[in-house]
């Protein structure tokens, strides 16, 4: 691929697609043909009328100013014995040029879409002919007359293609660095049939797919020429049973429109996707609606399923199902926060809290290899990382550099190394991890603390009132705790790579010491935290003054990150339980505390409280949304309130996987399958199940890189029966709840203990 070969349409068609065509006639038979294609925007290609590849939304989502992927396809069979090769590449605005990001902006990376292609023909005599995109290509209108990621698509099958003229060389695109595809293909994965056709109280016709998902609706029918299908999308119905999508914010007016030409065909968008469970038929061909003609197509990045959990509690099974669908819905080239509203951004905090669960559920190596590459390229020279990758607000410098969000840089490589045991992920990312730690080292007022800054805090925690976004926990405490944690992870990564980490070990000791002095007192978090007099109010951001140290999340972080001594642990666990009891027996934690709360309780000998929280059904709890019909994870614990009304429409997604991070506790603690950090990649497995009579039984399997590991347990009378499978080449250290320990090698084992 050559940076000089970008072409654009001679006429700016805005959001309408353009098809770029080139006909190459051949005097010798083609032995092999290969085409590489990229776009600033999105592309879909055909050679001799046959679709090239089956991947979607190519060339994927990257920070295009840093790199743009190109895809390479073998098209030998498309050409076969034909005398000519006709290339047709349709392009659309997509992420790079279309509307993208919650600031409603478009043209983030470029003013218009452009394509770049190279066809390499190996002829029968061994000679090679290479065709590049240039001004000889002809631009034509396409049936896709409107396309945008957020706002949907309109395809007019009656449209007659019109030549716009010869393509124009796009010199302004030379700056986009082209790289061969790194990420997993985005593909259609499965089809979901409607479960009901509803006529709502308002008289609207709505199709329910029974599952919140990401992808698009597909219609297979003929209709009459000129008839239209026009649909809108929603995740939920309101309490009266009416169609509701105000929570899509600026993406609310997202429609798919098809103008029919009377030919039987499969109709679906080409360059757009939506998050939805319901579609409203705003316009539809006359006559009875045949649900057999309608499907929802599920779209996500290619990743193999590796984990499975079944328990004796149907509600927990539904919670697990919701988490799987949260991942399927949001692992679309980058790990997004949600797939429906005007975000769908690679939010770092969401990604880091969920990544261990994600790596249990699916093989996410390739998926994260690309995204971590995107992250490295987005890191600022001083080590700063923004809230999202790619960073949408590139025009304004990094947006908020927030603790627990940017720490994705250290946490995700660590989790991937733990799960898959491949040092390459540490080698590739070590420098980014180091620079991120150095950023924190220099960000604060004091060398070993991160004070000040503008953080997302314990996002959506319940302890600062139900409508708070940032929660009650001091963001200075969170920032400094994550500074310690990231430094710890950096040291471990460095040690695994054989680097001298003496300096960072000393720094870590200083951070822990400074943390304890500033934020703790007698082994407990301080309630009120004094800040250095030198710190301007500005840097503390007013509201921080109301935040405190004595919160559930603060204790969870202190315990989970090891910022306390072993002797201090029991009292901290007791205090955590006291705070939970004082909060009506409920969790008050947000994005930061929730992923670890069950872990610290179980580790601290209070698995009973962990299970109580897991099985809680009041708000806030995991099962609250299950009881309210959720089929994916909700952004807010109570996105639908008890009375059926909604949380504010400004921030209320029903497909936000972050709280699904509870599944890493189900795999790792309840079933007890976890990777030994000293021997990552499950070469040595830790098997330490923590059963619960309320759960009844648990059947869990995990396809690790070593092979399948299984942990099953069930209660019968006053006994618990266990069955474990250890794959060849691995060993396992078993620890049963009654304290029995054994070392297991390949095989299946049975144990019985008293309940
Ligand atoms: C996103 C979150 C994200 C947050 C930053 C929201 O708009 O949807 O999931 O992490 O912003 O706090």
XYZ file of C-alpha atoms and ligand atoms in Angstrom:
767
model
C 0.000 0.000 0.000
C 1.252 3.456 -0.814
C 0.423 6.585 1.150
C 0.124 8.492 -2.132
C -2.764 6.458 -3.536
C -5.709 7.833 -1.575
C -8.621 8.842 -3.770
C -11.866 10.657 -3.030
C -15.064 11.441 -4.840
C -14.995 14.391 -7.265
C -18.253 15.526 -5.624
C -18.584 15.646 -1.839
C -21.611 13.445 -1.255
C -21.790 14.072 2.515
C -23.325 11.039 4.185
C -24.197 9.272 0.927
C -21.924 6.442 -0.152
C -19.898 6.510 -3.322
C -18.740 3.485 -5.280
C -15.269 3.676 -6.807
C -14.857 1.449 -9.855
C -11.991 0.208 -11.952
C -11.983 -2.324 -14.802
C -8.746 -4.117 -15.641
C -8.601 -6.322 -18.726
C -6.074 -9.081 -18.891
C -4.352 -10.746 -21.770
C -3.065 -13.663 -19.701
C -4.702 -15.979 -17.213
C -4.455 -14.880 -13.590
C -2.784 -17.404 -11.284
C -3.319 -15.470 -8.134
C -4.956 -12.183 -7.227
C -4.749 -10.322 -3.971
C -6.318 -7.027 -3.037
C -5.432 -4.728 -0.132
C -7.929 -2.017 0.769
C -8.223 0.741 3.301
C -10.430 3.740 3.900
C -10.621 6.862 5.978
C -14.216 6.012 6.677
C -15.500 2.522 5.884
C -15.315 0.341 2.781
C -17.092 -2.669 1.277
C -15.633 -4.225 -1.884
C -16.645 -6.471 -4.745
C -14.552 -7.998 -7.485
C -16.447 -9.192 -10.549
C -19.713 -8.747 -8.686
C -18.717 -10.988 -5.773
C -18.265 -9.662 -2.267
C -14.663 -9.485 -1.080
C -14.253 -10.974 2.413
C -17.030 -11.345 4.956
C -15.702 -8.907 7.518
C -17.698 -5.798 8.347
C -17.080 -2.172 9.204
C -13.620 -2.329 7.658
C -10.979 -0.989 8.184
C -12.146 -0.871 11.809
C -11.900 1.810 14.418
C -8.505 3.271 15.263
C -7.162 6.721 16.048
C -6.861 7.263 12.294
C -4.245 9.990 12.628
C -2.054 7.367 14.351
C -2.747 4.422 12.103
C -5.289 3.120 9.643
C -5.508 -0.591 9.028
C -5.696 -2.102 5.578
C -7.191 -5.506 4.930
C -5.767 -7.982 2.420
C -7.935 -10.553 0.647
C -7.226 -13.375 -1.762
C -9.526 -12.698 -4.734
C -8.131 -15.334 -7.129
C -11.481 -17.098 -7.236
C -13.329 -13.872 -7.909
C -11.344 -13.519 -11.109
C -10.938 -17.183 -12.100
C -10.821 -17.399 -15.903
C -12.528 -14.069 -16.484
C -10.916 -11.804 -19.032
C -11.392 -8.746 -16.874
C -11.334 -7.832 -13.210
C -13.947 -5.296 -12.200
C -13.235 -3.756 -8.848
C -15.986 -1.863 -7.028
C -15.258 -0.326 -3.634
C -18.065 1.480 -1.846
C -17.128 3.904 0.907
C -19.008 5.660 3.695
C -18.188 8.131 6.510
C -18.114 5.606 9.406
C -16.274 6.465 12.612
C -13.573 8.573 10.968
C -15.732 11.087 9.132
C -19.297 10.602 10.383
C -20.894 11.709 13.597
C -18.923 10.194 16.446
C -18.595 11.052 20.131
C -20.862 12.592 22.699
C -19.950 16.113 21.687
C -21.994 15.480 18.570
C -19.081 16.337 16.316
C -18.432 14.870 12.934
C -15.430 14.868 10.598
C -13.233 14.014 13.560
C -10.340 12.729 11.519
C -10.996 13.913 7.965
C -13.360 16.155 6.019
C -14.524 13.453 3.669
C -14.054 9.740 3.225
C -11.315 8.373 0.992
C -10.122 4.959 -0.121
C -6.798 3.388 -0.969
C -6.418 0.035 -2.749
C -3.853 -2.142 -4.433
C -4.668 -5.170 -6.594
C -1.743 -7.513 -7.233
C -2.205 -9.978 -10.081
C 0.227 -12.837 -10.577
C -0.184 -13.929 -14.175
C 0.228 -17.378 -15.727
C 3.735 -16.564 -16.937
C 4.807 -15.563 -13.418
C 4.813 -11.858 -14.172
C 3.053 -9.446 -11.872
C 0.684 -6.603 -12.543
C -0.209 -4.142 -9.845
C -3.169 -1.775 -9.991
C -3.378 1.128 -7.554
C -6.185 3.548 -6.857
C -5.701 6.649 -8.991
C -7.586 9.161 -11.118
C -8.526 6.506 -13.651
C -11.031 5.091 -11.154
C -14.600 6.215 -11.720
C -16.845 7.419 -8.899
C -20.548 6.480 -9.007
C -23.490 7.000 -6.711
C -24.497 4.030 -4.576
C -27.864 2.715 -3.342
C -26.656 3.640 0.160
C -27.947 7.189 0.068
C -27.292 7.970 3.741
C -25.021 6.274 6.255
C -23.788 7.130 9.710
C -22.758 4.974 12.664
C -25.033 6.784 15.129
C -27.827 7.861 12.834
C -28.384 4.745 10.768
C -28.656 4.120 7.093
C -30.941 4.532 4.096
C -30.636 2.200 1.142
C -32.615 2.928 -2.007
C -32.800 -0.208 -4.130
C -34.607 1.682 -6.880
C -31.758 4.155 -7.284
C -30.030 4.105 -10.649
C -26.256 4.559 -10.357
C -25.017 7.874 -11.699
C -21.450 8.595 -12.673
C -19.996 11.452 -10.653
C -16.770 11.644 -12.614
C -13.237 10.426 -12.196
C -11.866 9.982 -8.707
C -9.611 12.731 -7.385
C -6.269 12.109 -5.685
C -6.553 13.015 -2.029
C -3.272 14.529 -0.973
C -4.665 15.577 2.370
C -4.900 11.873 3.250
C -1.174 11.172 2.826
C -0.726 11.842 6.519
C -2.659 8.737 7.595
C -0.181 5.954 8.392
C -1.277 2.669 6.802
C -0.704 -0.591 8.675
C -1.702 -4.184 7.881
C -4.736 -5.391 9.840
C -3.952 -6.059 13.486
C -7.386 -6.618 14.995
C -9.790 -9.534 14.882
C -12.332 -9.449 12.036
C -15.706 -7.920 12.819
C -18.338 -10.338 11.544
C -21.982 -11.302 11.635
C -22.032 -13.893 14.408
C -25.587 -15.128 14.814
C -29.200 -14.327 13.990
C -31.936 -13.802 16.554
C -35.581 -14.383 15.612
C -38.309 -12.070 16.925
C -40.243 -13.323 19.926
C -43.245 -11.048 19.508
C -44.963 -8.437 17.402
C -46.483 -5.923 19.785
C -48.989 -3.198 19.147
C -48.210 -0.687 21.890
C -50.815 1.394 23.758
C -49.872 4.253 21.428
C -50.762 2.013 18.516
C -47.219 1.588 17.264
C -46.037 -1.720 15.828
C -42.967 -2.945 17.660
C -40.970 -6.138 17.162
C -39.342 -7.644 20.250
C -36.237 -9.797 19.715
C -36.245 -10.872 23.363
C -32.569 -9.992 23.693
C -30.726 -6.694 23.869
C -27.910 -6.937 21.327
C -25.652 -5.143 18.883
C -25.853 -5.429 15.140
C -28.743 -4.632 12.859
C -32.167 -5.724 11.728
C -32.374 -7.741 8.536
C -35.452 -8.132 6.314
C -35.881 -10.786 3.639
C -38.782 -9.891 1.397
C -39.773 -8.397 -1.939
C -42.549 -5.865 -1.290
C -43.741 -3.606 -4.060
C -41.530 -1.185 -5.909
C -41.417 2.139 -4.054
C -42.669 0.741 -0.726
C -40.468 1.548 2.261
C -39.288 -0.111 5.420
C -38.307 2.416 8.066
C -37.488 1.400 11.617
C -36.351 2.955 14.897
C -34.471 1.173 17.693
C -34.941 0.845 21.466
C -33.593 -1.227 24.348
C -36.643 -1.046 26.604
C -40.333 -0.175 26.571
C -41.582 2.369 29.072
C -43.807 1.467 31.995
C -46.899 1.765 29.857
C -45.425 -0.572 27.272
C -44.631 2.162 24.767
C -41.537 2.434 22.622
C -38.823 4.461 24.402
C -35.377 5.488 23.230
C -34.701 8.873 24.801
C -31.682 7.251 26.448
C -29.977 7.070 23.010
C -29.510 10.820 23.374
C -28.271 12.285 20.081
C -28.447 8.831 18.450
C -32.187 8.667 19.196
C -33.128 9.437 15.633
C -31.348 6.402 14.369
C -33.339 4.807 11.573
C -32.812 2.117 9.012
C -34.670 2.867 5.831
C -34.971 0.648 2.782
C -36.699 1.709 -0.414
C -37.924 -1.494 -2.058
C -37.727 -2.258 -5.761
C -40.053 -5.266 -5.711
C -37.242 -7.830 -5.970
C -36.938 -10.505 -3.285
C -33.754 -9.656 -1.395
C -32.018 -9.539 1.967
C -31.998 -5.968 3.292
C -29.653 -4.775 5.993
C -27.330 -1.826 6.537
C -23.801 -1.898 5.185
C -21.970 0.732 7.220
C -23.932 1.207 10.445
C -24.821 -0.773 13.552
C -27.206 -0.292 16.441
C -27.747 -1.518 19.984
C -31.366 -2.633 20.487
C -33.862 -5.199 21.621
C -36.931 -3.634 20.020
C -37.547 -2.135 16.604
C -40.486 0.074 15.802
C -41.916 -0.287 12.326
C -42.340 3.352 11.352
C -43.084 2.369 7.759
C -43.600 -1.139 6.433
C -44.970 -2.729 3.257
C -48.708 -3.251 3.230
C -50.275 -6.462 4.411
C -49.712 -8.810 7.270
C -46.279 -8.704 8.909
C -44.406 -11.971 8.499
C -41.993 -12.267 11.423
C -40.205 -15.013 9.504
C -38.875 -12.263 7.240
C -37.236 -10.387 10.121
C -34.074 -11.193 12.042
C -31.648 -9.348 14.281
C -28.068 -9.953 13.155
C -25.543 -10.001 15.993
C -22.253 -8.335 15.086
C -19.005 -8.343 17.046
C -15.305 -8.968 16.753
C -14.275 -12.562 16.225
C -13.440 -14.218 19.565
C -13.776 -17.842 20.626
C -15.934 -18.658 23.628
C -13.793 -20.180 26.379
C -15.780 -20.082 29.625
C -19.124 -21.478 30.710
C -20.982 -21.173 34.001
C -24.162 -22.925 35.070
C -25.407 -22.721 38.648
C -28.409 -23.986 40.564
C -29.773 -20.438 40.743
C -31.681 -19.363 37.595
C -31.255 -15.674 38.426
C -27.476 -15.991 38.643
C -27.573 -17.900 35.357
C -29.470 -14.978 33.830
C -26.911 -12.551 35.272
C -24.155 -14.577 33.627
C -26.090 -14.632 30.350
C -26.452 -10.840 30.593
C -22.707 -10.481 31.021
C -21.949 -12.662 28.015
C -24.319 -10.541 25.938
C -22.763 -7.386 27.370
C -19.435 -8.550 26.020
C -20.830 -9.641 22.656
C -22.531 -6.282 22.370
C -19.514 -4.177 23.225
C -16.487 -5.971 21.822
C -16.740 -4.435 18.415
C -13.166 -3.674 17.366
C -12.649 -1.664 20.557
C -14.152 -2.361 23.974
C -16.997 0.143 24.070
C -18.964 1.406 27.046
C -22.296 0.800 25.343
C -23.481 0.174 21.800
C -26.559 2.358 21.414
C -26.270 6.003 22.462
C -23.995 8.698 21.097
C -20.882 7.191 22.691
C -19.849 3.631 21.706
C -16.380 4.765 22.707
C -13.384 2.805 23.939
C -13.789 3.874 27.564
C -10.715 2.780 29.481
C -12.315 2.394 32.923
C -15.074 0.124 31.710
C -12.569 -1.944 29.755
C -10.190 -2.464 32.661
C -12.819 -3.442 35.225
C -14.282 -6.031 32.869
C -11.172 -7.422 31.177
C -10.578 -10.369 33.532
C -14.185 -11.486 33.120
C -13.830 -10.954 29.379
C -10.766 -13.185 29.233
C -12.572 -15.937 31.141
C -15.568 -15.712 28.808
C -13.788 -15.514 25.458
C -10.314 -15.673 23.949
C -9.655 -11.938 23.686
C -5.949 -11.978 22.838
C -6.228 -10.632 19.306
C -8.948 -8.188 20.270
C -6.793 -6.598 22.954
C -3.579 -6.825 20.957
C -5.069 -4.271 18.598
C -6.630 -2.057 21.248
C -3.481 -1.953 23.368
C -1.641 -0.973 20.190
C -4.142 1.847 19.725
C -3.539 2.826 23.351
C 0.238 2.968 22.943
C -0.187 5.310 20.021
C -2.571 7.538 21.968
C -0.240 7.971 24.929
C 1.010 11.529 25.271
C 4.747 12.197 25.585
C 4.404 12.803 29.341
C 2.712 9.397 29.723
C -0.843 10.765 29.994
C -3.709 8.683 28.699
C -7.202 9.985 28.178
C -10.552 8.520 29.170
C -11.120 6.776 25.856
C -8.993 5.011 23.251
C -9.183 6.100 20.533
C -9.496 9.511 22.092
C -12.413 11.260 20.481
C -11.433 14.753 21.522
C -8.128 14.695 19.695
C -8.524 18.279 18.709
C -8.414 19.415 22.315
C -5.573 17.368 23.827
C -6.252 14.560 26.291
C -9.596 15.006 28.013
C -9.656 13.864 31.631
C -6.627 11.882 32.680
C -8.370 9.839 35.313
C -7.250 7.251 37.808
C -8.850 3.831 37.264
C -9.491 4.767 33.628
C -5.958 5.331 32.384
C -4.791 2.467 34.625
C -6.165 0.209 31.901
C -2.607 0.647 30.562
C -1.136 -1.453 33.365
C -4.113 -3.607 34.312
C -5.058 -5.029 30.925
C -1.566 -6.266 29.908
C -1.247 -7.811 33.387
C -4.583 -9.616 33.136
C -3.793 -10.918 29.658
C -0.412 -12.192 30.810
C -2.044 -13.909 33.778
C -4.682 -15.604 31.611
C -2.627 -16.542 28.568
C 0.947 -16.608 29.892
C 2.483 -14.972 26.822
C 5.220 -12.497 27.754
C 4.833 -10.673 24.457
C 1.917 -8.674 25.855
C 4.236 -7.404 28.596
C 7.113 -6.784 26.190
C 4.858 -4.826 23.836
C 3.341 -2.719 26.578
C 6.027 -2.387 29.226
C 7.124 1.044 28.057
C 3.542 2.310 28.013
C 3.026 0.937 31.530
C 6.223 2.593 32.716
C 5.351 5.931 31.161
C 1.902 5.809 32.730
C 3.402 5.201 36.169
C 5.853 8.036 35.590
C 2.958 10.315 34.654
C 1.322 9.639 38.027
C 4.669 10.076 39.724
C 4.842 13.624 38.402
C 1.144 14.500 38.222
C 0.521 15.225 41.878
C 1.529 17.882 44.280
C 3.570 15.318 46.177
C 6.007 12.905 44.613
C 4.473 9.691 45.916
C 0.789 10.579 45.859
C -1.524 11.589 43.082
C -3.380 14.561 44.503
C -5.574 16.803 42.430
C -6.516 16.136 38.858
C -9.939 15.610 37.396
C -11.122 12.062 37.902
C -14.212 10.035 37.169
C -13.897 8.775 40.745
C -15.970 5.822 41.940
C -18.220 6.388 38.952
C -21.947 5.956 39.649
C -21.397 4.894 43.272
C -24.491 5.166 45.442
C -22.926 6.709 48.538
C -23.153 10.347 47.462
C -26.848 10.181 46.736
C -28.590 8.175 44.072
C -27.999 10.805 41.410
C -24.295 11.318 41.960
C -21.889 10.455 39.215
C -18.619 10.469 41.107
C -19.578 8.867 44.451
C -18.406 9.735 47.963
C -14.878 8.300 47.924
C -12.088 10.857 47.801
C -10.672 10.931 44.290
C -7.287 11.767 45.811
C -7.438 8.483 47.689
C -8.535 6.602 44.560
C -5.829 8.282 42.465
C -3.088 7.480 44.947
C -4.305 3.906 45.481
C -4.237 3.246 41.744
C -0.815 4.887 41.527
C 0.385 2.255 44.009
C -1.420 -0.558 42.198
C -0.096 0.393 38.758
C 3.426 0.667 40.151
C 3.050 -2.785 41.674
C 1.870 -4.195 38.338
C 4.737 -2.471 36.547
C 7.232 -4.067 38.948
C 5.730 -7.521 38.390
C 5.794 -7.035 34.625
C 9.400 -5.889 34.776
C 10.373 -8.860 36.933
C 8.673 -11.278 34.535
C 10.717 -9.715 31.755
C 13.950 -9.975 33.760
C 14.385 -6.220 34.176
C 16.012 -4.519 37.115
C 13.112 -3.017 39.045
C 15.041 -1.906 42.140
C 14.207 1.741 41.592
C 10.488 1.088 41.193
C 10.422 -1.186 44.215
C 11.793 1.673 46.284
C 9.253 4.000 44.722
C 6.444 1.570 45.519
C 7.465 1.454 49.180
C 7.398 5.242 49.260
C 3.965 5.394 47.650
C 2.507 2.931 50.157
C 4.112 4.830 53.029
C 2.801 8.180 51.764
C -0.628 6.660 51.129
C -0.861 5.313 54.631
C 0.255 8.601 56.159
C -2.141 10.724 54.168
C -5.202 8.521 53.936
C -5.068 6.123 56.892
C -5.048 6.311 60.645
C -4.796 3.367 63.067
C -5.122 0.909 60.205
C -8.380 2.479 58.953
C -9.075 5.024 56.221
C -9.388 8.547 57.593
C -12.858 9.990 57.319
C -11.704 13.479 56.458
C -8.571 13.881 54.423
C -6.407 16.955 54.785
C -4.748 18.250 51.686
C -1.469 20.134 51.553
C -1.962 23.838 52.215
C -0.073 24.586 49.032
C -2.758 22.963 46.931
C -4.954 25.416 45.201
C -8.683 24.834 45.504
C -8.720 24.765 41.737
C -6.656 21.596 41.630
C -8.870 19.909 44.199
C -12.000 20.807 42.301
C -14.520 22.098 44.838
C -16.624 18.965 45.196
C -13.618 16.946 46.375
C -13.896 18.686 49.721
C -17.063 16.766 50.409
C -15.523 13.435 49.557
C -14.214 11.217 52.286
C -11.917 8.309 52.988
C -14.195 6.124 55.059
C -16.248 4.434 52.354
C -16.821 0.892 51.192
C -14.776 1.559 48.068
C -11.839 3.022 50.011
C -11.616 -0.077 52.214
C -12.019 -2.348 49.199
C -9.087 -0.643 47.451
C -6.890 -0.717 50.556
C -7.515 -4.438 50.968
C -7.383 -5.420 47.321
C -4.270 -3.420 46.481
C -2.500 -4.485 49.666
C -2.090 -0.986 51.115
C -2.570 -2.356 54.619
C -0.562 -4.772 56.721
C -1.695 -8.378 57.210
C -2.526 -7.547 60.822
C -4.807 -4.709 59.750
C -6.865 -6.871 57.393
C -9.376 -8.434 59.839
C -10.424 -5.068 61.286
C -10.734 -3.563 57.792
C -12.934 -6.439 56.670
C -15.078 -5.998 59.797
C -15.353 -2.291 59.067
C -16.366 -2.999 55.472
C -19.112 -5.323 56.694
C -20.186 -2.633 59.160
C -20.413 -0.067 56.350
C -22.417 -2.502 54.232
C -24.761 -3.154 57.158
C -25.009 0.592 57.720
C -26.071 0.975 54.101
C -29.064 -1.271 54.688
C -27.002 -4.367 53.924
C -26.212 -3.125 50.415
C -23.243 -2.182 48.292
C -22.629 1.524 47.862
C -19.738 0.997 45.438
C -19.445 2.259 41.846
C -17.210 1.312 38.910
C -14.073 1.388 41.081
C -15.130 -0.556 44.168
C -17.678 -2.991 42.756
C -15.288 -5.240 40.780
C -13.290 -6.074 43.927
C -15.831 -6.024 46.764
C -16.739 -9.725 46.664
C -13.060 -10.646 46.322
C -11.986 -8.812 49.456
C -14.923 -10.145 51.452
C -14.270 -13.770 50.478
C -10.538 -13.409 51.019
C -11.220 -11.846 54.408
C -13.261 -14.848 55.531
C -16.645 -13.235 54.856
C -17.805 -15.268 51.867
C -21.186 -15.262 53.614
C -21.438 -11.473 53.090
C -20.091 -11.777 49.531
C -22.846 -14.271 48.718
C -25.411 -12.084 50.445
C -24.451 -9.203 48.134
C -24.342 -11.479 45.092
C -27.819 -12.831 45.803
C -29.300 -9.505 46.957
C -32.328 -8.431 44.944
C -33.021 -4.933 46.209
C -31.468 -1.889 44.558
C -28.483 -1.668 44.259
C -27.673 -5.256 43.390
C -26.852 -7.458 40.444
C -30.145 -9.307 40.622
C -32.269 -6.162 40.724
C -31.892 -5.733 36.965
C -32.420 -9.468 36.425
C -35.728 -9.195 38.292
C -36.656 -6.274 36.067
C -36.226 -8.265 32.877
C -32.658 -7.321 31.901
C -31.038 -9.364 29.142
C -27.774 -7.399 29.305
C -25.992 -5.519 32.099
C -27.315 -2.075 32.961
C -25.222 1.041 33.414
C -27.157 1.979 36.571
C -28.113 -0.564 39.166
C -31.647 0.816 38.904
C -31.849 1.998 35.298
C -35.527 1.082 35.614
C -36.808 2.155 39.019
C -39.172 0.207 41.263
C -42.116 2.198 39.958
C -41.152 1.423 36.361
C -39.853 4.926 35.618
C -36.393 5.455 34.194
C -33.190 6.880 35.522
C -32.292 10.172 33.815
C -32.199 9.856 30.046
C -28.819 11.560 29.936
C -26.865 8.562 31.203
C -28.918 5.391 31.184
C -27.694 2.563 29.058
C -29.127 -0.932 29.327
C -26.083 -2.514 27.737
C -23.060 -1.437 29.760
C -20.914 -4.402 30.717
C -18.875 -2.827 33.568
C -20.796 -4.389 36.493
C -20.641 -7.728 34.691
C -17.127 -7.867 36.133
C -18.753 -9.850 38.965
C -18.324 -12.923 36.757
C -14.586 -13.025 37.394
C -15.568 -13.730 41.010
C -17.916 -16.506 39.899
C -15.158 -18.166 37.840
C -12.250 -17.375 40.110
C -13.699 -17.662 43.608
C -17.129 -19.346 43.618
C -15.931 -22.041 41.189
C -12.384 -21.338 42.306
C -10.539 -21.552 38.966
C -7.764 -19.023 38.743
C -4.348 -18.670 37.161
C -1.306 -18.630 39.411
C 0.413 -15.302 38.827
C 3.797 -16.953 39.347
C 3.094 -19.468 36.573
C 0.674 -17.621 34.313
C -1.382 -19.085 31.493
C -2.772 -21.863 33.722
C 0.411 -23.916 33.684
C -0.255 -24.001 37.380
C -3.927 -23.717 38.297
C -5.296 -22.572 41.621
C -8.428 -24.525 42.471
C -10.095 -23.118 45.556
C -13.891 -23.164 45.240
C -16.059 -21.296 47.703
C -19.436 -23.043 47.449
C -22.771 -21.781 48.674
C -25.865 -23.745 49.527
C -28.078 -20.987 48.112
C -26.396 -21.391 44.743
C -27.006 -25.149 45.019
C -24.519 -26.267 42.415
C -22.003 -24.880 40.005
C -20.697 -26.370 36.756
C -17.878 -24.317 35.318
C -15.525 -25.075 32.462
C -12.730 -22.992 31.071
C -10.753 -23.616 27.893
C -7.369 -22.269 28.907
C -4.316 -22.230 26.651
C -3.326 -25.484 28.415
C -6.666 -27.168 27.779
C -9.973 -27.530 29.553
C -10.183 -26.943 33.304
C -13.387 -27.861 35.090
C -14.752 -27.197 38.526
C -18.116 -28.638 39.557
C -19.697 -28.783 42.967
C -23.105 -29.546 44.409
C -24.766 -29.892 47.786
C -26.481 -33.100 48.859
C -27.787 -33.342 52.403
C -25.010 -32.226 54.684
C -22.295 -32.904 52.146
C -20.657 -31.052 49.254
C -19.487 -33.090 46.264
C -16.665 -31.744 44.092
C -15.365 -32.782 40.689
C -12.319 -31.185 39.041
C -10.589 -31.716 35.721
C -6.987 -30.679 35.154
C -5.660 -30.684 31.572
C -2.473 -32.373 30.368
C 0.675 -30.363 30.930
C -0.785 -28.450 33.877
C -0.745 -28.957 37.617
C -3.216 -27.634 40.130
C -3.082 -26.733 43.789
C -6.388 -27.666 45.311
C -7.718 -26.062 48.447
C -11.152 -27.191 49.621
C -13.326 -25.093 51.967
C -12.547 -27.435 54.888
C -8.845 -26.700 54.485
C -7.907 -29.926 52.676
C -5.047 -29.360 50.236
C -3.660 -31.486 47.410
C -1.574 -31.174 44.285
C -3.310 -32.485 41.173
C -1.965 -33.325 37.734
C -3.822 -34.294 34.550
C -7.070 -36.093 35.274
C -10.521 -35.901 36.793
C -10.867 -35.965 40.566
C -13.716 -36.330 43.042
C -13.910 -35.133 46.644
C -16.598 -34.966 49.289
C -16.613 -32.674 52.304
C -19.064 -31.816 55.035
C -21.243 -28.846 54.172
C -19.533 6.234 29.872
C -18.951 5.418 30.981
C -17.582 5.971 31.160
C -17.803 7.339 31.720
C -16.641 8.060 32.257
C -19.731 7.599 30.394
O -20.368 8.465 29.566
O -20.657 5.677 29.307
O -19.160 4.111 30.982
O -16.669 5.204 31.817
O -18.543 8.147 30.849
O -16.887 8.208 33.539
